[in-house]
Tab-separated table of C-alpha atoms in Angstrom:
chain	number	residue	atom	x	y	z
A	1	UNK	CA	-5.084	-14.386	-53.186
A	2	UNK	CA	-3.453	-12.078	-50.636
A	3	UNK	CA	-0.776	-13.188	-48.054
A	4	UNK	CA	0.506	-11.488	-45.013
A	5	UNK	CA	3.344	-11.845	-42.574
A	6	UNK	CA	3.822	-10.342	-39.216
A	7	UNK	CA	6.264	-7.394	-38.641
A	8	UNK	CA	8.658	-9.995	-36.889
A	9	UNK	CA	9.720	-11.259	-39.032
A	10	UNK	CA	6.117	-15.581	-61.888
A	11	UNK	CA	5.660	-17.007	-62.701
A	12	UNK	CA	5.910	-19.871	-62.945
A	13	UNK	CA	5.361	-20.840	-66.429
A	14	UNK	CA	2.431	-18.091	-66.923
A	15	UNK	CA	-0.499	-19.611	-65.204
A	16	UNK	CA	0.475	-23.174	-65.276
A	17	UNK	CA	2.506	-22.914	-61.999
A	18	UNK	CA	1.866	-20.717	-58.958
A	19	UNK	CA	4.619	-18.219	-57.675
A	20	UNK	CA	5.579	-20.760	-54.985
A	21	UNK	CA	6.866	-23.155	-57.641
A	22	UNK	CA	8.959	-20.335	-58.886
A	23	UNK	CA	10.719	-20.265	-55.557
A	24	UNK	CA	11.521	-23.818	-56.086
A	25	UNK	CA	13.035	-23.184	-59.320
A	26	UNK	CA	15.105	-20.311	-57.728
A	27	UNK	CA	14.455	-16.730	-56.398
A	28	UNK	CA	12.749	-15.206	-59.332
A	29	UNK	CA	9.470	-13.501	-60.082
A	30	UNK	CA	9.748	-15.037	-63.697
A	31	UNK	CA	10.571	-14.223	-67.179
A	32	UNK	CA	8.228	-13.606	-70.307
A	33	UNK	CA	7.628	-9.814	-70.460
A	34	UNK	CA	3.980	-9.039	-71.838
A	35	UNK	CA	3.639	-6.549	-74.578
A	36	UNK	CA	0.445	-5.028	-75.520
A	37	UNK	CA	-1.458	-7.727	-73.502
A	38	UNK	CA	-4.564	-9.137	-75.203
A	39	UNK	CA	-7.291	-9.963	-72.596
A	40	UNK	CA	-9.863	-12.362	-73.784
A	41	UNK	CA	-12.213	-12.656	-71.109
A	42	UNK	CA	-13.631	-10.744	-68.210
A	43	UNK	CA	-11.959	-11.914	-65.110
A	44	UNK	CA	-13.904	-12.610	-61.693
A	45	UNK	CA	-13.320	-14.419	-58.622
A	46	UNK	CA	-12.592	-18.086	-59.088
A	47	UNK	CA	-10.792	-17.473	-62.426
A	48	UNK	CA	-7.569	-19.198	-63.136
A	49	UNK	CA	-4.880	-18.876	-65.495
A	50	UNK	CA	-2.047	-16.666	-67.156
A	51	UNK	CA	-4.390	-13.637	-67.669
A	52	UNK	CA	-5.180	-13.519	-63.873
A	53	UNK	CA	-1.218	-13.599	-63.285
A	54	UNK	CA	-1.043	-10.679	-65.562
A	55	UNK	CA	-3.769	-8.727	-63.824
A	56	UNK	CA	-2.221	-9.621	-60.179
A	57	UNK	CA	1.206	-8.030	-61.522
A	58	UNK	CA	-0.584	-4.763	-62.770
A	59	UNK	CA	-2.811	-4.295	-59.720
A	60	UNK	CA	-0.089	-5.490	-57.098
A	61	UNK	CA	0.580	-1.835	-55.938
A	62	UNK	CA	-3.072	-1.597	-54.783
A	63	UNK	CA	-2.635	-4.384	-51.973
A	64	UNK	CA	-4.342	-2.174	-49.259
A	65	UNK	CA	-5.861	0.892	-48.124
A	66	UNK	CA	-3.654	1.679	-45.217
A	67	UNK	CA	-0.139	0.700	-43.919
A	68	UNK	CA	-0.063	-3.241	-43.808
A	69	UNK	CA	2.399	-5.900	-44.632
A	70	UNK	CA	0.019	-7.390	-47.246
A	71	UNK	CA	0.844	-8.371	-50.798
A	72	UNK	CA	-1.126	-9.388	-53.728
A	73	UNK	CA	0.152	-13.280	-54.619
A	74	UNK	CA	1.112	-13.610	-58.142
A	75	UNK	CA	-0.279	-17.011	-58.386
A	76	UNK	CA	-2.826	-17.078	-61.182
A	77	UNK	CA	-5.805	-17.681	-58.823
A	78	UNK	CA	-8.258	-14.761	-58.526
A	79	UNK	CA	-9.366	-14.740	-54.901
A	80	UNK	CA	-10.781	-12.112	-52.439
A	81	UNK	CA	-7.494	-10.320	-52.101
A	82	UNK	CA	-7.061	-9.794	-55.913
A	83	UNK	CA	-10.871	-8.696	-56.145
A	84	UNK	CA	-10.133	-6.247	-53.295
A	85	UNK	CA	-7.033	-4.805	-55.054
A	86	UNK	CA	-8.984	-4.663	-58.306
A	87	UNK	CA	-11.691	-2.633	-56.355
A	88	UNK	CA	-9.035	-0.117	-55.256
A	89	UNK	CA	-7.514	0.208	-58.764
A	90	UNK	CA	-10.977	0.925	-60.130
A	91	UNK	CA	-11.921	3.458	-57.398
A	92	UNK	CA	-8.474	5.399	-57.962
A	93	UNK	CA	-9.084	5.541	-61.797
A	94	UNK	CA	-12.831	6.500	-61.600
A	95	UNK	CA	-14.083	3.061	-62.908
A	96	UNK	CA	-17.219	1.177	-61.642
A	97	UNK	CA	-16.088	-0.368	-58.629
A	98	UNK	CA	-17.088	-3.977	-58.725
A	99	UNK	CA	-13.890	-6.212	-58.157
A	100	UNK	CA	-14.506	-7.532	-61.772
A	101	UNK	CA	-11.740	-6.919	-64.299
A	102	UNK	CA	-13.807	-6.341	-67.402
A	103	UNK	CA	-13.207	-4.386	-70.705
A	104	UNK	CA	-12.954	-0.877	-68.749
A	105	UNK	CA	-10.657	-2.032	-66.109
A	106	UNK	CA	-8.348	-4.051	-68.630
A	107	UNK	CA	-8.446	-0.738	-70.808
A	108	UNK	CA	-7.158	1.390	-68.009
A	109	UNK	CA	-4.605	-1.181	-67.322
A	110	UNK	CA	-3.272	-1.264	-70.750
A	111	UNK	CA	-3.323	2.476	-70.883
A	112	UNK	CA	-0.536	2.154	-68.214
A	113	UNK	CA	1.550	-0.067	-70.538
A	114	UNK	CA	4.167	1.155	-73.138
A	115	UNK	CA	4.563	-0.948	-76.295
A	116	UNK	CA	8.132	-2.476	-75.040
A	117	UNK	CA	6.238	-3.831	-71.755
A	118	UNK	CA	7.409	-0.953	-69.604
A	119	UNK	CA	4.802	1.482	-67.976
A	120	UNK	CA	3.667	4.835	-69.031
A	121	UNK	CA	5.819	6.736	-66.197
A	122	UNK	CA	8.862	4.417	-66.193
A	123	UNK	CA	11.274	3.117	-68.674
A	124	UNK	CA	13.525	0.111	-68.598
A	125	UNK	CA	16.481	2.314	-69.012
A	126	UNK	CA	15.856	3.580	-65.647
A	127	UNK	CA	16.239	0.408	-63.956
A	128	UNK	CA	19.292	-1.147	-66.013
A	129	UNK	CA	22.601	-1.243	-64.316
A	130	UNK	CA	24.285	2.296	-64.323
A	131	UNK	CA	27.514	0.627	-65.721
A	132	UNK	CA	26.564	-1.622	-68.352
A	133	UNK	CA	23.185	-0.244	-69.224
A	134	UNK	CA	21.862	-4.015	-69.171
A	135	UNK	CA	20.037	-6.510	-66.943
A	136	UNK	CA	22.898	-8.883	-67.159
A	137	UNK	CA	25.501	-9.869	-64.486
A	138	UNK	CA	23.168	-10.096	-61.546
A	139	UNK	CA	21.764	-12.835	-59.546
A	140	UNK	CA	19.211	-14.004	-62.090
A	141	UNK	CA	19.161	-14.380	-65.815
A	142	UNK	CA	18.742	-11.124	-67.908
A	143	UNK	CA	15.097	-12.087	-68.938
A	144	UNK	CA	14.050	-12.947	-65.110
A	145	UNK	CA	15.819	-9.734	-63.766
A	146	UNK	CA	14.190	-7.604	-66.672
A	147	UNK	CA	10.634	-9.100	-65.764
A	148	UNK	CA	11.169	-8.192	-62.104
A	149	UNK	CA	11.956	-4.503	-63.031
A	150	UNK	CA	8.801	-4.648	-65.060
A	151	UNK	CA	6.805	-5.961	-61.948
A	152	UNK	CA	8.477	-3.096	-59.986
A	153	UNK	CA	7.186	-0.570	-62.271
A	154	UNK	CA	3.550	-1.454	-61.779
A	155	UNK	CA	3.731	-0.994	-57.981
A	156	UNK	CA	5.446	2.431	-58.534
A	157	UNK	CA	2.674	3.433	-60.919
A	158	UNK	CA	0.499	2.745	-57.990
A	159	UNK	CA	2.644	4.992	-55.570
A	160	UNK	CA	2.805	7.534	-58.188
A	161	UNK	CA	-0.935	7.664	-58.368
A	162	UNK	CA	-1.256	7.633	-54.438
A	163	UNK	CA	1.212	10.497	-54.014
A	164	UNK	CA	-1.033	12.641	-56.383
A	165	UNK	CA	0.458	11.894	-59.812
A	166	UNK	CA	3.970	13.440	-58.929
A	167	UNK	CA	6.882	12.246	-61.030
A	168	UNK	CA	9.205	9.734	-59.298
A	169	UNK	CA	12.907	9.339	-60.122
A	170	UNK	CA	14.504	6.066	-59.874
A	171	UNK	CA	18.159	6.704	-58.875
A	172	UNK	CA	19.123	3.017	-58.881
A	173	UNK	CA	17.367	-0.067	-60.139
A	174	UNK	CA	19.109	-3.120	-61.105
A	175	UNK	CA	22.746	-3.508	-60.184
A	176	UNK	CA	25.140	-6.029	-61.588
A	177	UNK	CA	27.162	-8.018	-58.894
A	178	UNK	CA	30.194	-6.319	-59.784
A	179	UNK	CA	28.645	-2.562	-59.700
A	180	UNK	CA	26.758	-3.508	-56.480
A	181	UNK	CA	30.096	-4.392	-54.949
A	182	UNK	CA	31.759	-1.212	-56.088
A	183	UNK	CA	28.987	0.998	-54.498
A	184	UNK	CA	29.247	-1.047	-51.194
A	185	UNK	CA	25.874	-2.704	-51.591
A	186	UNK	CA	24.864	-5.842	-49.529
A	187	UNK	CA	26.004	-9.287	-50.728
A	188	UNK	CA	22.297	-10.299	-51.092
A	189	UNK	CA	20.838	-6.815	-52.107
A	190	UNK	CA	17.443	-6.798	-53.860
A	191	UNK	CA	19.029	-4.645	-56.251
A	192	UNK	CA	20.762	-7.814	-57.769
A	193	UNK	CA	17.494	-9.261	-58.557
A	194	UNK	CA	15.981	-6.313	-60.320
A	195	UNK	CA	13.194	-6.060	-57.743
A	196	UNK	CA	14.513	-3.062	-55.908
A	197	UNK	CA	14.470	0.768	-56.689
A	198	UNK	CA	15.819	3.731	-55.028
A	199	UNK	CA	13.763	6.599	-55.298
A	200	UNK	CA	13.637	10.654	-55.249
A	201	UNK	CA	10.345	12.267	-55.290
A	202	UNK	CA	11.034	16.111	-55.595
A	203	UNK	CA	8.604	17.944	-53.377
A	204	UNK	CA	7.551	15.009	-51.282
A	205	UNK	CA	9.224	14.004	-48.112
A	206	UNK	CA	10.699	10.571	-47.945
A	207	UNK	CA	8.384	9.868	-44.781
A	208	UNK	CA	5.379	10.260	-46.990
A	209	UNK	CA	6.713	8.337	-49.708
A	210	UNK	CA	7.331	5.697	-47.407
A	211	UNK	CA	3.996	5.896	-45.785
A	212	UNK	CA	2.307	5.332	-49.083
A	213	UNK	CA	4.687	2.718	-50.108
A	214	UNK	CA	3.265	0.775	-46.931
A	215	UNK	CA	0.005	0.280	-48.914
A	216	UNK	CA	1.688	-0.925	-52.220
A	217	UNK	CA	2.767	-4.369	-51.337
A	218	UNK	CA	6.592	-3.359	-50.982
A	219	UNK	CA	7.946	-5.888	-48.718
A	220	UNK	CA	11.372	-4.198	-48.158
A	221	UNK	CA	11.410	-0.382	-47.099
A	222	UNK	CA	14.548	1.323	-45.985
A	223	UNK	CA	14.278	3.975	-43.452
A	224	UNK	CA	13.037	7.426	-44.838
A	225	UNK	CA	15.826	9.250	-42.968
A	226	UNK	CA	18.084	8.489	-45.918
A	227	UNK	CA	18.648	10.698	-48.729
A	228	UNK	CA	16.561	8.312	-50.919
A	229	UNK	CA	13.678	6.016	-50.496
A	230	UNK	CA	14.398	2.442	-51.102
A	231	UNK	CA	11.487	-0.063	-52.024
A	232	UNK	CA	11.665	-3.614	-52.790
A	233	UNK	CA	9.657	-6.856	-53.205
A	234	UNK	CA	11.745	-9.189	-51.324
A	235	UNK	CA	8.870	-11.219	-50.226
A	236	UNK	CA	7.928	-12.223	-53.696
A	237	UNK	CA	11.327	-13.884	-53.619
A	238	UNK	CA	10.601	-15.848	-50.632
A	239	UNK	CA	12.452	-13.496	-48.056
A	240	UNK	CA	11.036	-12.117	-44.770
A	241	UNK	CA	9.319	-8.819	-44.848
A	242	UNK	CA	11.641	-5.753	-43.684
A	243	UNK	CA	10.124	-2.489	-42.925
A	244	UNK	CA	12.783	-0.260	-41.090
A	245	UNK	CA	10.265	2.257	-40.013
A	246	UNK	CA	7.258	0.108	-40.001
A	247	UNK	CA	4.130	1.910	-38.797
A	248	UNK	CA	2.446	-1.337	-37.757
């Protein structure tokens, strides 16, 4: 399923509850980091369950072809929006484009995963608090915060691919409440939830990074005139979209 919001402004128990129920439990994308995920079936439109939720997390960065305030809903229901994102992923990786997540697509998704649940081009250490080196001390539990960082990694894998497979440096990921205050961060900064990252992409302008990020389901984008590019997934926490230099 895909949801959209105008510019104006997990999981819930893995396949059992939808993301919206997670909001009722508190602003989290949910815990339960997957490691070496074992797919047991081909997933097509109409499928539901924990494996659909995991699929959605991994293809969330393929939400759109062009700048669009659109995101892949992490709800465990394989609808048209999920199928469209699967097709974009398949096309980008040279797979048969059919919108069906079968062995070839699942194999490519697993190729992007490291054994600790992080992704091939990003490590958890890049997202931990710069002072404590942990995911503790934020607005959520350590497990929920780490899970949010994992989800962010998959969107960043898509962004990296769209930028031509160039390396992306994460300058700041999760921040503890104490560290966020020290650096003058907003009191409800998305960094406190583990769903934000400040990026530097050597050789690529922030404007280009911003424009590609507009296709990756990021619902928070700070202006590209800063010395870094901030991205976050605040809509997954029930917040309103915020694109500071939105092109739509």
